[in-house]
Amino acid sequence: MNAVVLEKTGDPISGFVLSNSVPIPSPSPSQLLLKVKSCALNPVDYKMAQYNVLINDPLPLPLGCDVCGEIIQIGSDSSEESFKVGDLVFGYTGLGTIGYGTFAEFCVIEKSLAMKTSNGALTHPQLSSVGVGLETAALGLFQSLSLTISDEPKENLPKILIWGASSSVGMFAVQLASICGYPVIAVCSESNFDFMKSLGATYTVSYRDSNAAVNEIRSLPGGPPLHAYSTISSDASNLCAKSVSGENSIVAACAGGITESVDGVESKDVFLGMIPKNEDQTKYLSTLIPTFNRWFDNGKLKPGKILLMNGLQSIFEGLSTLSQGKVSGEKIVISLEP
Ligand SMILES: NC(=O)c1ccc[n+]([C@@H]2O[C@H](COP(=O)([O-])OP(=O)(O)OC[C@H]3O[C@@H](n4cnc5c(N)ncnc54)[C@H](OP(=O)(O)O)[C@@H]3O)[C@@H](O)[C@H]2O)c1
């Protein structure tokens, strides 16, 4: 099959090449084989290439970990009967392991992590943009911060701060916390304020002046937020720590935790990349999948904005754009089919 493979590490882009001789993966009993319709790009893709991290199998290896594809073959474990050949599924596959690479015409995904929706209004490019962002957001909110998942939210839940709210992880965190009834303070550029409101954020704060942002957050009605999710950097996590109430507060962080400790504030790292290797974490995430499916079906949960490119060849341009930090409030998606 054709695939964009990583041949060598040390640079974010130059180690990737287009190959026409990659074997089609065969699904294990717990997996589905997919014909890739679209895949999405994530910062981890070029970071793996640049820093030689999270690569479990020998190079050359197709990378990419977000997909929407059609089921071609179902692994022999028959305990999971909710899929049939021809179904469209989507989600995060896994990192740096033979078969999981989504920059390819075919890939595999664990059955327990494959999402599926009856919402026909959503296109395959939109669905491919969901997995990593949504699942990282969910691990941070529901596991690290212990927010309660609910279709019928309680009143008077504490405010939650999302720093980096217009990032791919952040914009799903805004949606998930809002769906569950938590008032959200979204920190992003002013140009994304309306977008954040459309996703359910109660308050929007600009990060341009970080001290002003902390003061603004701490003086919102009802006092400072209880917990925060930092999706950008350790600097952002430190600002989160200064912004929360400090009464048994937690800052969950997926891109660098707190480095300057603050009394009453605990730092918890979020790491999707250990899934599906880590069985307990995989089991935990799989319990959330039916809820995600239902929220896509009934329109509560929506994919974010996408920047669409066509064909495997466009992955090089996409990774270059992403690695230069030129993406704001949208996800780069590569469509392999009309
Ligand atoms: N640990 C894990 O399991 C895991 C999983 C997924 C991602 N990550 C990491 O999480 C980070 C975010 O990933 P992503 O895919 O969500 O990123 P992304 O969508 O590419 O992030 C782009 C966004 O970052 C925002 N941003 C940049 N600097 C900011 C700052 N100082 N304060 C607030 N917002 C800022 C920009 O917001 P504006 O345009 O509004 O300025 C832009 O919308 C990356 O470092 C990624 O590697 C980790």
Short mmCIF file of C-alpha atoms and ligand atoms in Angstrom, two decimals, residues 41-47 54 65-66 92 95 131-137 139 162-172 187-193 195-196 205-208 210 229-233 235-236 239 253-256 269-274 322-323 325-332, ligand 1:
data_model
loop_
_atom_site.label_atom_id
_atom_site.label_comp_id
_atom_site.label_asym_id
_atom_site.label_seq_id
_atom_site.Cartn_x
_atom_site.Cartn_y
_atom_site.Cartn_z
CA LEU A 41 -2.37 15.62 11.87
CA ASN A 42 -1.30 16.09 15.49
CA PRO A 43 1.72 17.82 17.06
CA VAL A 44 2.90 14.41 18.32
CA ASP A 45 3.50 13.28 14.71
CA TYR A 46 6.32 15.74 14.06
CA LYS A 47 7.55 15.59 17.69
CA LEU A 54 7.30 7.02 21.35
CA CYS A 65 -2.77 8.32 14.88
CA ASP A 66 -6.14 9.94 14.04
CA TYR A 92 -7.26 7.52 17.89
CA LEU A 95 1.59 5.65 18.54
CA GLY A 131 -9.95 11.11 18.26
CA VAL A 132 -6.78 12.50 19.84
CA GLY A 133 -8.30 15.85 20.86
CA LEU A 134 -11.49 14.42 22.32
CA GLU A 135 -9.86 11.52 24.14
CA THR A 136 -7.04 13.62 25.62
CA ALA A 137 -9.63 16.16 26.74
CA LEU A 139 -8.81 11.80 30.20
CA ILE A 162 -9.30 25.60 30.17
CA TRP A 163 -6.01 27.30 29.21
CA GLY A 164 -5.37 26.78 25.49
CA ALA A 165 -9.11 26.39 24.85
CA SER A 166 -8.90 26.84 21.07
CA SER A 167 -6.37 24.03 20.67
CA SER A 168 -7.67 20.73 19.42
CA VAL A 169 -7.58 19.25 22.94
CA GLY A 170 -8.92 22.46 24.46
CA MET A 171 -11.93 22.85 22.24
CA PHE A 172 -13.10 19.32 23.11
CA VAL A 187 -8.40 31.12 27.63
CA CYS A 188 -7.45 31.72 23.98
CA SER A 189 -6.85 34.51 21.44
CA GLU A 190 -9.60 37.11 21.13
CA SER A 191 -10.18 36.00 17.54
CA ASN A 192 -11.47 32.68 18.92
CA PHE A 193 -13.83 34.11 21.58
CA PHE A 195 -15.93 30.10 18.57
CA MET A 196 -15.48 29.28 22.29
CA VAL A 205 -10.21 35.43 28.52
CA SER A 206 -7.29 36.50 26.31
CA TYR A 207 -3.82 35.14 27.15
CA ARG A 208 -2.01 38.07 25.49
CA SER A 210 -0.71 36.66 31.24
CA TYR A 229 -6.82 21.97 32.32
CA SER A 230 -3.65 23.27 30.69
CA THR A 231 -3.21 22.16 27.06
CA ILE A 232 -0.24 24.29 25.94
CA SER A 233 2.92 24.25 28.07
CA ASP A 235 4.17 28.12 31.46
CA ALA A 236 0.43 27.83 30.88
CA LEU A 239 -0.51 30.40 35.14
CA ALA A 253 -1.75 19.13 31.92
CA CYS A 254 -1.21 17.38 28.60
CA ALA A 255 1.74 19.47 27.38
CA GLY A 256 3.86 20.13 30.47
CA ASP A 269 -0.11 14.79 33.79
CA VAL A 270 -2.42 13.50 31.07
CA PHE A 271 -0.97 11.03 28.57
CA LEU A 272 -3.07 9.47 25.83
CA GLY A 273 0.07 7.97 24.26
CA MET A 274 0.20 5.07 26.75
CA LEU A 322 1.66 22.50 12.11
CA SER A 323 5.27 22.42 13.29
CA GLY A 325 2.70 26.89 14.98
CA LYS A 326 0.61 28.35 12.15
CA VAL A 327 -2.61 26.53 13.14
CA SER A 328 -5.25 28.43 15.11
CA GLY A 329 -8.56 26.93 16.21
CA GLU A 330 -8.61 24.24 13.53
CA LYS A 331 -7.24 20.79 12.72
CA ILE A 332 -5.34 19.83 9.57
N1 LIG B 1 -0.25 14.28 26.58
C1 LIG B 1 -1.05 13.88 25.61
O1 LIG B 1 -1.56 12.77 25.63
C2 LIG B 1 -1.33 14.82 24.49
C3 LIG B 1 -2.36 14.54 23.58
C4 LIG B 1 -2.64 15.47 22.58
C5 LIG B 1 -1.89 16.64 22.50
N2 LIG B 1 -0.88 16.85 23.37
C6 LIG B 1 -0.07 18.09 23.33
O2 LIG B 1 -0.94 19.14 23.67
C7 LIG B 1 -0.58 20.32 22.96
C8 LIG B 1 -1.81 20.82 22.22
O3 LIG B 1 -2.11 19.91 21.15
P1 LIG B 1 -3.27 20.28 20.13
O4 LIG B 1 -3.26 19.32 19.02
O5 LIG B 1 -4.52 20.49 20.89
O6 LIG B 1 -2.68 21.69 19.64
P2 LIG B 1 -3.13 22.66 18.47
O7 LIG B 1 -4.56 22.47 18.16
O8 LIG B 1 -2.17 22.57 17.36
O9 LIG B 1 -2.89 24.06 19.24
C9 LIG B 1 -3.01 25.24 18.55
C10 LIG B 1 -3.62 26.27 19.48
O10 LIG B 1 -2.72 26.60 20.52
C11 LIG B 1 -3.15 27.84 21.05
N3 LIG B 1 -2.06 28.48 21.79
C12 LIG B 1 -0.77 28.63 21.39
N4 LIG B 1 -0.07 29.27 22.38
C13 LIG B 1 -0.94 29.50 23.40
C14 LIG B 1 -0.79 30.10 24.69
N5 LIG B 1 0.37 30.59 25.11
N6 LIG B 1 -1.88 30.14 25.49
C15 LIG B 1 -3.08 29.65 25.08
N7 LIG B 1 -3.27 29.08 23.86
C16 LIG B 1 -2.20 29.01 23.03
C17 LIG B 1 -3.55 28.62 19.83
O11 LIG B 1 -4.63 29.39 20.27
P3 LIG B 1 -5.09 30.80 19.59
O12 LIG B 1 -5.10 30.56 18.11
O13 LIG B 1 -6.43 31.05 20.18
O14 LIG B 1 -4.04 31.79 19.99
C18 LIG B 1 -3.97 27.55 18.79
O15 LIG B 1 -5.36 27.53 18.56
C19 LIG B 1 0.60 19.92 22.06
O16 LIG B 1 1.80 20.25 22.75
C20 LIG B 1 0.46 18.43 21.94
O17 LIG B 1 1.69 17.78 21.66
C21 LIG B 1 -0.59 15.97 24.36
#
